[in-house]
PDB file of C-alpha atoms in Angstrom:
ATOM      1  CA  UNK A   1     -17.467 -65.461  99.006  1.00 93.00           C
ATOM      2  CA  UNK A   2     -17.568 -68.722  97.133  1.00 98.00           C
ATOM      3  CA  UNK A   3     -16.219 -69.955  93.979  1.00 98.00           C
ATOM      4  CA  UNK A   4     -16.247 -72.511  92.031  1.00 98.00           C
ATOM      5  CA  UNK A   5     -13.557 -74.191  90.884  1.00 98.00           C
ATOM      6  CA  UNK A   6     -11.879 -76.752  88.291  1.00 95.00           C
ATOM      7  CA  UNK A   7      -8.387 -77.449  88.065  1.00 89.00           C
ATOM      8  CA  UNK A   8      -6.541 -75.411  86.406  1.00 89.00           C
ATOM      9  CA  UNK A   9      -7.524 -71.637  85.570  1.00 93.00           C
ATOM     10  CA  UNK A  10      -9.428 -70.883  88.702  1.00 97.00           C
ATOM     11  CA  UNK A  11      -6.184 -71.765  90.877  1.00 98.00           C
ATOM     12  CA  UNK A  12      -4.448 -68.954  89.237  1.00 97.00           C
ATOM     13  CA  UNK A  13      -7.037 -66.622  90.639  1.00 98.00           C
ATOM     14  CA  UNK A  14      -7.294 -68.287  93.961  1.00 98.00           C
ATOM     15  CA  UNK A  15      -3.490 -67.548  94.160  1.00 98.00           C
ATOM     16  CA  UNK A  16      -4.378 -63.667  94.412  1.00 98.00           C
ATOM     17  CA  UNK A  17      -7.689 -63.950  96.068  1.00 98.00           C
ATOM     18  CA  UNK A  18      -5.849 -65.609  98.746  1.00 98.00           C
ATOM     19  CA  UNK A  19      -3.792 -62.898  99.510  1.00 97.00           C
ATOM     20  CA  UNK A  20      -5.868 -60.259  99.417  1.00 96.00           C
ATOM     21  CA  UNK A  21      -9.053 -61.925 101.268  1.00 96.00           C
ATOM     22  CA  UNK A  22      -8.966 -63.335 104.502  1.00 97.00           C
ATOM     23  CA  UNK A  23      -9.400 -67.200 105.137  1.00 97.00           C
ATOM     24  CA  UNK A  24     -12.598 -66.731 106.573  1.00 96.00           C
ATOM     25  CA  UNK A  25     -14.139 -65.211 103.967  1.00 96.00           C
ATOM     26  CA  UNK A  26     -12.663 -67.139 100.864  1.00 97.00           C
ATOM     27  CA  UNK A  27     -14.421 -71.246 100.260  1.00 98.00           C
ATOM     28  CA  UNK A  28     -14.267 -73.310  96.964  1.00 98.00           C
ATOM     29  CA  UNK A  29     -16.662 -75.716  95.797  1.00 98.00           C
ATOM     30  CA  UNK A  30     -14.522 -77.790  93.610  1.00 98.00           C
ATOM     31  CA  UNK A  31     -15.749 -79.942  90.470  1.00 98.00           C
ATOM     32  CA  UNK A  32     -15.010 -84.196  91.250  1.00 98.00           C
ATOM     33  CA  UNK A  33     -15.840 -85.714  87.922  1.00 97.00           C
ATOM     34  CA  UNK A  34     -12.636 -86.189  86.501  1.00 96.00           C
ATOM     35  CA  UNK A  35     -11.492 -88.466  89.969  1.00 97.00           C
ATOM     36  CA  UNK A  36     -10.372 -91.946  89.472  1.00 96.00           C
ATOM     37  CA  UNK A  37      -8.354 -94.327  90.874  1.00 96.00           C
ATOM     38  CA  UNK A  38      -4.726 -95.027  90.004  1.00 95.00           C
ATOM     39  CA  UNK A  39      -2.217 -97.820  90.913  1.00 96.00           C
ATOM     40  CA  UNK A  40      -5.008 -98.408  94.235  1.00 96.00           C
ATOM     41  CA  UNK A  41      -5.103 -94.513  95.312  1.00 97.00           C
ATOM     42  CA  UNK A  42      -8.230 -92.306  94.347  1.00 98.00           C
ATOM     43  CA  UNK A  43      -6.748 -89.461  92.553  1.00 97.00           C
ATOM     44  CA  UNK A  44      -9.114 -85.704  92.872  1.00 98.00           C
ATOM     45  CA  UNK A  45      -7.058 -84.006  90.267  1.00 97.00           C
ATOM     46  CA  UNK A  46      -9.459 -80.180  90.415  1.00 98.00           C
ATOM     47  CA  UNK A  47      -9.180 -80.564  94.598  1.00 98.00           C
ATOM     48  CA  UNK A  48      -5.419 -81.129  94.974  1.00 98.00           C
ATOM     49  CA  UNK A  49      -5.066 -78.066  92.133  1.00 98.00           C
ATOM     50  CA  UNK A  50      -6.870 -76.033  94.610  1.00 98.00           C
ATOM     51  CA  UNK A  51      -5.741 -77.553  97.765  1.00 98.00           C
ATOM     52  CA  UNK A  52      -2.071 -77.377  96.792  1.00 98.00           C
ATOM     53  CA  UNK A  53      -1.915 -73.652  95.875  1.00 98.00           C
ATOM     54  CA  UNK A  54      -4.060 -72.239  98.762  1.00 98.00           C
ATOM     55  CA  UNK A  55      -1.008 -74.062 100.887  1.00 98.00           C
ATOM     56  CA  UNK A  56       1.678 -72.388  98.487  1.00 98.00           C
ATOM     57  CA  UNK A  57       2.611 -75.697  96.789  1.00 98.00           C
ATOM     58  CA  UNK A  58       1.529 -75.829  93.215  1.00 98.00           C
ATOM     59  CA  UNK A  59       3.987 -76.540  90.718  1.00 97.00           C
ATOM     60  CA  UNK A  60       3.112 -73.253  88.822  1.00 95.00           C
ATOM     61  CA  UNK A  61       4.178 -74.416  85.181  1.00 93.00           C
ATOM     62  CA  UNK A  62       1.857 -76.995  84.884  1.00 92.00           C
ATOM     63  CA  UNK A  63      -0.873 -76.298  87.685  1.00 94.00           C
ATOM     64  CA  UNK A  64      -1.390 -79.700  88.624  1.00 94.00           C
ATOM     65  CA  UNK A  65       1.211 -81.392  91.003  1.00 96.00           C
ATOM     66  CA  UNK A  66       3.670 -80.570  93.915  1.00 98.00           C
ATOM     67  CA  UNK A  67       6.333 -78.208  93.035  1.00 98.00           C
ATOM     68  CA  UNK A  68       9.584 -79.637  93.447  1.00 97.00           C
ATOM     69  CA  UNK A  69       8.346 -82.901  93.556  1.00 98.00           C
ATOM     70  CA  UNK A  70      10.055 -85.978  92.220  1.00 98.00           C
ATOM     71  CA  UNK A  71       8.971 -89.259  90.469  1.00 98.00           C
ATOM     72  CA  UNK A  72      10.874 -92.371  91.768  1.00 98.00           C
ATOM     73  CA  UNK A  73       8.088 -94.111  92.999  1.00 98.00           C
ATOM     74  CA  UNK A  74       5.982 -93.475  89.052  1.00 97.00           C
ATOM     75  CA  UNK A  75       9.221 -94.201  87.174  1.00 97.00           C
ATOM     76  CA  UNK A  76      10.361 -97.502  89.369  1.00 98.00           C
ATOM     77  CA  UNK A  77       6.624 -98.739  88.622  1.00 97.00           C
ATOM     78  CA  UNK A  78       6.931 -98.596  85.011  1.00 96.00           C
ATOM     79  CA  UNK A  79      10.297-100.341  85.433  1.00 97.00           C
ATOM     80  CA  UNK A  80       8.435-103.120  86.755  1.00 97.00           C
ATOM     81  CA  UNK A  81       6.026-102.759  83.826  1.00 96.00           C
ATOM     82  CA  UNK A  82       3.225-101.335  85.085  1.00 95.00           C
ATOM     83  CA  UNK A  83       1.339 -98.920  83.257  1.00 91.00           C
ATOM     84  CA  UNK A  84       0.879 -96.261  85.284  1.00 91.00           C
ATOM     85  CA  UNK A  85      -0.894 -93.412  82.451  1.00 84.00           C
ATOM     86  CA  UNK A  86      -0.726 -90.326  85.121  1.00 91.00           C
ATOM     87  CA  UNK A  87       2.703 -88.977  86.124  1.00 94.00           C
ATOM     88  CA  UNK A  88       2.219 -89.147  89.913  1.00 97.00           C
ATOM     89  CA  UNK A  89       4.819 -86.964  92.023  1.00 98.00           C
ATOM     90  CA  UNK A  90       6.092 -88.606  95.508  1.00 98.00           C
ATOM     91  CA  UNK A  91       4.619 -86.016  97.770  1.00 98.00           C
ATOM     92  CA  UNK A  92       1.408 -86.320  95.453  1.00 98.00           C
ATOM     93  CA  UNK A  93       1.179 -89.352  95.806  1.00 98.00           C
ATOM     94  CA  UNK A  94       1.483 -89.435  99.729  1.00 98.00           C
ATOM     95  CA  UNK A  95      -1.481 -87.073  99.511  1.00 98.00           C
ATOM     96  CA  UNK A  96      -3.663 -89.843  97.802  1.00 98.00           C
ATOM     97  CA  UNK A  97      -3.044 -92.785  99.976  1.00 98.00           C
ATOM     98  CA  UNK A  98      -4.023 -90.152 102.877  1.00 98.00           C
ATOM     99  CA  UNK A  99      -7.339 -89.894 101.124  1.00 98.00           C
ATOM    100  CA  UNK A 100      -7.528 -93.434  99.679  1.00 98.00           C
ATOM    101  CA  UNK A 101      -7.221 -95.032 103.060  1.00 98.00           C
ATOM    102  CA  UNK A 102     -10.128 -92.616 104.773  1.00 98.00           C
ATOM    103  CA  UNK A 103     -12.229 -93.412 101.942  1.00 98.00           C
ATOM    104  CA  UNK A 104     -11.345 -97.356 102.459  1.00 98.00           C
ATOM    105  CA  UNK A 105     -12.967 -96.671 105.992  1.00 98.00           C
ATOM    106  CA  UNK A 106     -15.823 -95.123 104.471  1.00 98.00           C
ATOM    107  CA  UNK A 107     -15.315 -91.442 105.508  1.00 98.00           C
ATOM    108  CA  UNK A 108     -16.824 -89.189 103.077  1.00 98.00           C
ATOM    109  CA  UNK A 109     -14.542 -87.343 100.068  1.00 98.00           C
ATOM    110  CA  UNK A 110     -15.707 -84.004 101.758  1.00 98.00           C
ATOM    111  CA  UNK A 111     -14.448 -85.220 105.031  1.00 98.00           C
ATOM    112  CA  UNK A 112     -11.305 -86.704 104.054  1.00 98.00           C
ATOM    113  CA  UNK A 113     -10.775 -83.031 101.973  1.00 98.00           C
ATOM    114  CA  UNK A 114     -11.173 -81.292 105.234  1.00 98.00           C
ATOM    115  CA  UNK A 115      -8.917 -83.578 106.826  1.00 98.00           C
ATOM    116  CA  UNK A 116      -6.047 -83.170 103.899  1.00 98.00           C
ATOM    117  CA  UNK A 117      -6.566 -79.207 104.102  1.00 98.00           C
ATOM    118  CA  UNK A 118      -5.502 -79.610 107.790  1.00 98.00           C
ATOM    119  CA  UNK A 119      -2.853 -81.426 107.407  1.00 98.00           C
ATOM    120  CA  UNK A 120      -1.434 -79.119 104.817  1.00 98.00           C
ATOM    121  CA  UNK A 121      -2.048 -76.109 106.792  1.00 98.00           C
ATOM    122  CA  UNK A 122      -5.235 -74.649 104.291  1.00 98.00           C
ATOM    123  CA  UNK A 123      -7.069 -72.098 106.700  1.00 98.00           C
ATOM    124  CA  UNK A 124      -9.571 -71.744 103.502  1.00 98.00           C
ATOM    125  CA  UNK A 125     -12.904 -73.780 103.478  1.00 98.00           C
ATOM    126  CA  UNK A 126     -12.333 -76.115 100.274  1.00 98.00           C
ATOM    127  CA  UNK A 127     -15.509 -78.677  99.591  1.00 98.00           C
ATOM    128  CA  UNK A 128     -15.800 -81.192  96.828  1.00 98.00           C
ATOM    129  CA  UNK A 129     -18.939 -80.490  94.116  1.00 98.00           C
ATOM    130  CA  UNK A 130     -20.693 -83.902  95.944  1.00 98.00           C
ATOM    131  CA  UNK A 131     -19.985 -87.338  98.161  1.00 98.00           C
ATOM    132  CA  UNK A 132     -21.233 -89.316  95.044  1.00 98.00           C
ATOM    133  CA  UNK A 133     -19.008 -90.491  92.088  1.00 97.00           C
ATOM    134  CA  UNK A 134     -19.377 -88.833  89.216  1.00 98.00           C
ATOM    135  CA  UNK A 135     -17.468 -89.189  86.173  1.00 97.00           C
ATOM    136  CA  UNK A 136     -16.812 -87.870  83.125  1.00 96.00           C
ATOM    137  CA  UNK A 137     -16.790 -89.698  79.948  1.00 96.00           C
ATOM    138  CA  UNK A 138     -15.550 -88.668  76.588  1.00 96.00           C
ATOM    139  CA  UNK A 139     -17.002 -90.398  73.356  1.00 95.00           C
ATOM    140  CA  UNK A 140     -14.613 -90.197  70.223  1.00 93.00           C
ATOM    141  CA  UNK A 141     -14.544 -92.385  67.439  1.00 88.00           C
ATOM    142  CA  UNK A 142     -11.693 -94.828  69.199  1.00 88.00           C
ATOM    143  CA  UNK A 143     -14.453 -95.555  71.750  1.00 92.00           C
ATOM    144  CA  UNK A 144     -16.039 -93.778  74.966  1.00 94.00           C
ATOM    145  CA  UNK A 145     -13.214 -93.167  77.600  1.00 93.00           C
ATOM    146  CA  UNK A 146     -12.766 -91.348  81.049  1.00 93.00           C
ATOM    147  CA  UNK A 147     -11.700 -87.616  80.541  1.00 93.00           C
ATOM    148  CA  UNK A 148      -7.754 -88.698  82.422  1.00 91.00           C
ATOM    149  CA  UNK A 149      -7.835 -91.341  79.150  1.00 90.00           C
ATOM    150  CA  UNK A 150      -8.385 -88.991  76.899  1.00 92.00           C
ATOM    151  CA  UNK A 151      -6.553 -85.701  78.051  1.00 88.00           C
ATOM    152  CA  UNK A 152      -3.269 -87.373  79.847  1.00 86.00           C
ATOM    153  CA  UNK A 153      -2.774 -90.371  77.726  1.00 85.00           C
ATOM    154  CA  UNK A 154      -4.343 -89.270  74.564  1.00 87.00           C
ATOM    155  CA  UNK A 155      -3.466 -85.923  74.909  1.00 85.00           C
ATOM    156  CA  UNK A 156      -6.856 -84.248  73.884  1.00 87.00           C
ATOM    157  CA  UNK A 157      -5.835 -85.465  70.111  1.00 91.00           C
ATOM    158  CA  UNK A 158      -9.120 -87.638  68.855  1.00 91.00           C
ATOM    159  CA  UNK A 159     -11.953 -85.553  68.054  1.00 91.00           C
ATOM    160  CA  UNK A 160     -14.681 -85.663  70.244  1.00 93.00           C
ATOM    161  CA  UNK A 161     -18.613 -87.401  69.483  1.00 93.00           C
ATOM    162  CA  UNK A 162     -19.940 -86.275  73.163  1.00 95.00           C
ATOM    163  CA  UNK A 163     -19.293 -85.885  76.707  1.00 96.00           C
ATOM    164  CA  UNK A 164     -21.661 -87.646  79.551  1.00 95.00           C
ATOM    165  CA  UNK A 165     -21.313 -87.540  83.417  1.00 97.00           C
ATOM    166  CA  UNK A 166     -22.134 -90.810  84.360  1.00 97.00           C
ATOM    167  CA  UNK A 167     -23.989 -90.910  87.873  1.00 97.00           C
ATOM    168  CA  UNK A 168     -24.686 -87.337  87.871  1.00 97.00           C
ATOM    169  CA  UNK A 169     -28.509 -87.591  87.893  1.00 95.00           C
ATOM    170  CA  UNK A 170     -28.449 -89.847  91.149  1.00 96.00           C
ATOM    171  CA  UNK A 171     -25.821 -87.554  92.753  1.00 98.00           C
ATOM    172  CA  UNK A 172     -26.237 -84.404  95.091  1.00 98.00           C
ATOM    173  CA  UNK A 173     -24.363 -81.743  96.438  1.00 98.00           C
ATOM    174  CA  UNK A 174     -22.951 -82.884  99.648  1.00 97.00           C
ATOM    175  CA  UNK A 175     -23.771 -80.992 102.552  1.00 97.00           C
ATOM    176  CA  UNK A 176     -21.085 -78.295 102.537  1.00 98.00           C
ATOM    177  CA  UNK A 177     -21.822 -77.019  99.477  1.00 98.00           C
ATOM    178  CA  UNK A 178     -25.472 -76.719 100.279  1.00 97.00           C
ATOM    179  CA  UNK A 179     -24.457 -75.011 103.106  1.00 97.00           C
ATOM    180  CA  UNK A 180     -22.412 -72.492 100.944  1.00 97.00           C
ATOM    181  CA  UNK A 181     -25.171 -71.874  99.185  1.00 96.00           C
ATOM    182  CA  UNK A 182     -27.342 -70.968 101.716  1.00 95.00           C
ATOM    183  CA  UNK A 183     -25.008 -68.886 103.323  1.00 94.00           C
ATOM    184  CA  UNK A 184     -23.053 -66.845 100.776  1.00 95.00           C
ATOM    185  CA  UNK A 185     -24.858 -63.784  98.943  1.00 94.00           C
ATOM    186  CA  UNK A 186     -22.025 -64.022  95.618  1.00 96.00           C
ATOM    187  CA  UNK A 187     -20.894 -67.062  94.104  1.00 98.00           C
ATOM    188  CA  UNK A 188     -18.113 -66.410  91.658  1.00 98.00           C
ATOM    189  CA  UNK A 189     -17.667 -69.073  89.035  1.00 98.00           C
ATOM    190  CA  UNK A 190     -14.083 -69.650  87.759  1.00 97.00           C
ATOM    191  CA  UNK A 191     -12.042 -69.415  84.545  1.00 97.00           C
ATOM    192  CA  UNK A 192     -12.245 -72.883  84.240  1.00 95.00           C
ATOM    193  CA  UNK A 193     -13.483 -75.605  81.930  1.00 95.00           C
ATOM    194  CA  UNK A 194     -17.066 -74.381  81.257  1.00 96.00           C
ATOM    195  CA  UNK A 195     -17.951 -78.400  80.027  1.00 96.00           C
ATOM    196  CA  UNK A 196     -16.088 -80.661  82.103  1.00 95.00           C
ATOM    197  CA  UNK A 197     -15.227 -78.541  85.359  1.00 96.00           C
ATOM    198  CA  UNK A 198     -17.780 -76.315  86.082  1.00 98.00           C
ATOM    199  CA  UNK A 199     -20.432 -77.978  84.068  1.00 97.00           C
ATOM    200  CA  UNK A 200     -20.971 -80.905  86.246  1.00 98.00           C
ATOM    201  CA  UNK A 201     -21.454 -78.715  89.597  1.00 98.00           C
ATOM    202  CA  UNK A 202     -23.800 -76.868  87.969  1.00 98.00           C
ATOM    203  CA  UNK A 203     -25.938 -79.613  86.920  1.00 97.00           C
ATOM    204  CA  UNK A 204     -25.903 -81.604  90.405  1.00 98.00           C
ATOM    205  CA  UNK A 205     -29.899 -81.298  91.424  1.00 96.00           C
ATOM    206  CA  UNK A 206     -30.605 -78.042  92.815  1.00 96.00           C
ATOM    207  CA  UNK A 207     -27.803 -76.177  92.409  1.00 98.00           C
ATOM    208  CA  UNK A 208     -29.075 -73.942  89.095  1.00 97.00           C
ATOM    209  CA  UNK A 209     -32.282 -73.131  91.280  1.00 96.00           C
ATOM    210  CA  UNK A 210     -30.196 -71.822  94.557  1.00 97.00           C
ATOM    211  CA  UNK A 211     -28.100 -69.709  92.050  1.00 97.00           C
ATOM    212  CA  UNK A 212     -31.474 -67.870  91.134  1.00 96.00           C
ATOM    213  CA  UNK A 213     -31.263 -66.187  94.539  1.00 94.00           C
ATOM    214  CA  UNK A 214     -27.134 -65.055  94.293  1.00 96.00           C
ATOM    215  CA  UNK A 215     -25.394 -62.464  92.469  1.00 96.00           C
ATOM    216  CA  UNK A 216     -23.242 -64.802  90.014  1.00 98.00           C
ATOM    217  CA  UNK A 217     -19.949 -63.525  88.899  1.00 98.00           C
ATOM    218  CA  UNK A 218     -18.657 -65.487  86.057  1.00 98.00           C
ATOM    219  CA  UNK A 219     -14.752 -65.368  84.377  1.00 97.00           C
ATOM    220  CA  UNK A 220     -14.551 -66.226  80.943  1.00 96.00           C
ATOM    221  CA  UNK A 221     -11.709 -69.271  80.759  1.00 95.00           C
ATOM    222  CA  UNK A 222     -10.742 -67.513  77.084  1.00 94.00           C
ATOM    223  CA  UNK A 223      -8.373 -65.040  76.264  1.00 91.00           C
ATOM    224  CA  UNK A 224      -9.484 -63.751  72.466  1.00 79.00           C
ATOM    225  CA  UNK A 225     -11.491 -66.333  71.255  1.00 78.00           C
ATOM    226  CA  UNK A 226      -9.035 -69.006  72.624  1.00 80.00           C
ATOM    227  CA  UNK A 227      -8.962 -70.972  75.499  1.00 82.00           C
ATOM    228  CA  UNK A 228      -6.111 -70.416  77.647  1.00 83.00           C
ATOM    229  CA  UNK A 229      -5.567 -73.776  78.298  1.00 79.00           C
ATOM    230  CA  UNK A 230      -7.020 -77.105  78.207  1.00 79.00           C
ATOM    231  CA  UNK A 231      -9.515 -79.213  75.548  1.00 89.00           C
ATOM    232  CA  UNK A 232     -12.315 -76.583  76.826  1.00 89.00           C
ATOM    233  CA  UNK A 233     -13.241 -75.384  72.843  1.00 90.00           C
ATOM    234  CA  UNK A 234     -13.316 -79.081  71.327  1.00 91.00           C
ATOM    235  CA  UNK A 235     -15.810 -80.138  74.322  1.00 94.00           C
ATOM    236  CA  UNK A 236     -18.075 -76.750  73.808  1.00 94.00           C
ATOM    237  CA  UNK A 237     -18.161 -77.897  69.966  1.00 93.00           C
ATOM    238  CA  UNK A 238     -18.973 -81.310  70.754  1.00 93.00           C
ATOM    239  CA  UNK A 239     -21.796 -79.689  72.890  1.00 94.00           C
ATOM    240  CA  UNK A 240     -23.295 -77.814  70.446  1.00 94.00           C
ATOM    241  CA  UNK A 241     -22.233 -74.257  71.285  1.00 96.00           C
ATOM    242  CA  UNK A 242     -19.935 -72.216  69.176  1.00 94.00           C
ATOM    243  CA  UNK A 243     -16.401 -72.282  71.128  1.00 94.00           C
ATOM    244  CA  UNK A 244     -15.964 -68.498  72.436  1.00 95.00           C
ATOM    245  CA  UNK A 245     -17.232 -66.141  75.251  1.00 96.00           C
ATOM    246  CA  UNK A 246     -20.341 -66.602  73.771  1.00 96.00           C
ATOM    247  CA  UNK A 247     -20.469 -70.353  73.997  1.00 96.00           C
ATOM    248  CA  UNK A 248     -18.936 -70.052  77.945  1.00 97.00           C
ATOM    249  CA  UNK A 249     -22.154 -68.033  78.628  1.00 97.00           C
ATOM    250  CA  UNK A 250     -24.155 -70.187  77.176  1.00 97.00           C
ATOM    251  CA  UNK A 251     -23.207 -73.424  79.259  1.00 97.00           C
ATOM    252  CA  UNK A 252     -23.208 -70.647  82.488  1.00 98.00           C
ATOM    253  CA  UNK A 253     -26.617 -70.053  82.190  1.00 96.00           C
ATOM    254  CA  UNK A 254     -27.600 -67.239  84.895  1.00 96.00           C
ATOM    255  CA  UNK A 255     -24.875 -64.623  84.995  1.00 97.00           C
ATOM    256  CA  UNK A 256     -25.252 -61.215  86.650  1.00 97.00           C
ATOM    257  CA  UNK A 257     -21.717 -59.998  86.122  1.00 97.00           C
ATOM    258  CA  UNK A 258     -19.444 -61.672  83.164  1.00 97.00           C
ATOM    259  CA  UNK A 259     -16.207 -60.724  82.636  1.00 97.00           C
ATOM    260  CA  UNK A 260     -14.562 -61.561  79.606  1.00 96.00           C
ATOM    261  CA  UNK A 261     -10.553 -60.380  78.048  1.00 96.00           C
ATOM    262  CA  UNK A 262      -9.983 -57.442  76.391  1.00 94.00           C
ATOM    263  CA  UNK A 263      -9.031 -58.947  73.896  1.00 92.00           C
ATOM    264  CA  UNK A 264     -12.569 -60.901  73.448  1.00 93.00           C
ATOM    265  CA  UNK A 265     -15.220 -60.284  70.573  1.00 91.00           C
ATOM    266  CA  UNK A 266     -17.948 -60.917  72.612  1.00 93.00           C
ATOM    267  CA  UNK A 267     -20.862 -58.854  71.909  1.00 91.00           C
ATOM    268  CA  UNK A 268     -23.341 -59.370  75.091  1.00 93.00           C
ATOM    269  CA  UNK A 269     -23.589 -57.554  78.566  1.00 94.00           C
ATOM    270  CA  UNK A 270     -19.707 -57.666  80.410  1.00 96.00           C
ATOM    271  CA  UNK A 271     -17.611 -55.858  81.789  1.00 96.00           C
ATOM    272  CA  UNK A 272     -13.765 -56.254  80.012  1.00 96.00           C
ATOM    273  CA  UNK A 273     -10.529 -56.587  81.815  1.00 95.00           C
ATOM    274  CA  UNK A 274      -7.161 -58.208  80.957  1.00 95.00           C
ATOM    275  CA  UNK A 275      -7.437 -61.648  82.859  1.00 96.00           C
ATOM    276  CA  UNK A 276      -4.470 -63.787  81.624  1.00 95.00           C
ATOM    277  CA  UNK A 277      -2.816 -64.942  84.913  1.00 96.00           C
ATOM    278  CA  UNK A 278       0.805 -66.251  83.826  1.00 94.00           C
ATOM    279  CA  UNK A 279       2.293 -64.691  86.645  1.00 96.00           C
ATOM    280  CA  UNK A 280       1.316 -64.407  90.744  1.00 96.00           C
ATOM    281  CA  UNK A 281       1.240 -60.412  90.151  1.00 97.00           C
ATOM    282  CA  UNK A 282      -1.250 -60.763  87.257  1.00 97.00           C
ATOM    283  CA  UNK A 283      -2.934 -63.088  89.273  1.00 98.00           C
ATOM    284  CA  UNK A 284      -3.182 -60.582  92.214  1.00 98.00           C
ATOM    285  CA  UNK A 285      -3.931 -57.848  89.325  1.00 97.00           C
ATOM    286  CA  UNK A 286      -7.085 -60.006  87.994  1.00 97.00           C
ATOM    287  CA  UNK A 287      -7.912 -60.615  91.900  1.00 98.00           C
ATOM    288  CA  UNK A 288      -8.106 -57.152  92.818  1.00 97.00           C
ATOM    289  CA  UNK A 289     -10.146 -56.281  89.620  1.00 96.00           C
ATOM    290  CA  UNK A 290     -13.006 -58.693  89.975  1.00 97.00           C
ATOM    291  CA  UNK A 291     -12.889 -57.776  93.898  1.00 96.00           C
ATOM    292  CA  UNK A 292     -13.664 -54.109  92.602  1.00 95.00           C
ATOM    293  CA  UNK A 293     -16.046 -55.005  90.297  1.00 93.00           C
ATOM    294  CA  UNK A 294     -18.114 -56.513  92.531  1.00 93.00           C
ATOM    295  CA  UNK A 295     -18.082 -54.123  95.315  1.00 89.00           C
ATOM    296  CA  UNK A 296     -19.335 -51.275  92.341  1.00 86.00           C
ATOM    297  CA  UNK A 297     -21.801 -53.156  90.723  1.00 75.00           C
TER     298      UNK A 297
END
């Protein structure tokens, strides 16, 4: 089974998929264009999400982040007057320099992700969206920005003109994902982001047209006609689409089975479940759900 991933409302289902599927059978494509680097270490915010709570390590109130982790090394830097704009954890940031010094030898992101999954102990087959940089920009009327610019430091405030992936025409999947594609039957997109997680993996070249052959199983990222969490319904305005379950389809594109909250006024082919995750039991609840869903339909 595959799914793909952002950062923040797809790790609450991989936290009861994992316990209820075996390694083996569970991998994660993960979105990349919201990476940068910070203070000299590349930072892959949606693949540490994922990679830190498939090794039991997510700080679960905020879903990004180590949990227990502590700042000395973030806070001594802005002592010294350096503006550091992400809140970096210790441990966190021990996993970046890992990364940032493969990359420095020119190993491949994919490569240096399946070397960071070993070394936290992640049976699970986790594979960045593509080897090529892709990022997202954010235009507003203070200026065009990087997505971290405008969600961490700007906290999501200025209203937004347009979002653009820069480099995401010349990129492609990278190999792992292709193979994923080739290789798995269902492909289960995430409650995550529909604009800036999901939306850049599927627009890398190819990746719509392999989807044509798979049973796609999309998770609507609102509960109601709200997002749970995240800028998701101020991008899908800026995009044109109206900012509900609707608008998430939309974006998706090809869906065979879309599931969607009770509470949702969506009016097009789903199926309806409760799938707010706040907890790891109604994240095993949701897990168990979809898993039966698919195995009826």
């Amino acid at each position: 089974m595959l799914i793909l991933s952002g950062g923040t409302g797809t790790p609450k289902l991989l936290r009861g998929l994992k316990e209820i599927i075996t390694p083996e059978e569970l991998s994660v494509v993960v979105n990349t264009a919201e990476d940068l680097w910070v203070s000299g270490n590349y930072i892959s915010p949606d693949i540490d999400s994922v990679l830190y709570t498939l090794a039991d390590m997510i700080d679960e109130k905020r879903w990004w982040g180590i949990k227990g982790d502590r700042t000395l090394t973030h806070d001594f830097l802005l002592m010294m007057g350096v503006d550091e704009k992400l809140t970096v954890g210790d441990k966190d940031r021990a996993v970046h320099i890992f990364r940032s010094n493969l990359l420095r030898r020119g190993v491949k992101l994919s490569l240096t992700t399946e070397a960071i999954a070993d070394a936290l102990g992640v049976m699970q087959r986790v594979v960045p969206m593509t080897d090529d940089i892709v990022s997202t920009v954010i235009g507003t009327r203070q200026g065009v920005m990087h997505f971290q610019d405008f969600w961490v430091s700007l906290r999501g405030m200025p209203e937004v003109e347009s979002v653009i992936f820069t480099g995401l025409e010349e990129a492609l999947p990278c190999p792992g994902f292709l193979d994923l594609l080739e290789r798995e039957d269902t492909v289960i997109i995430g409650p995550s982001n529909p604009v800036t997680s999901i939306g850049p993996i599927l627009a890398l070249t190819g990746v719509r047209d392999r989807l044509e052959r798979k049973r796609v199983v999309a998770i609507s990222p609102f509960v109601g006609n709200k997002p749970v969490s995240g800028p998701a319904a101020k991008l899908m305005t800026a995009c044109g689409v109206p900012a509900n379950d609707e608008g998430v389809a939309a974006l998706l594109g090809k869906i065979d089975l879309f599931v969607v909250d009770r509470k949702s006024d969506y009016c097009g082919d789903c199926v309806r479940m409760k799938t707010l995750m706040r907890t790891k039991n109604e994240s095993l609840a949701v897990a168990k759900g979809l898993l039966d869903l698919i195995e009826c339909s």
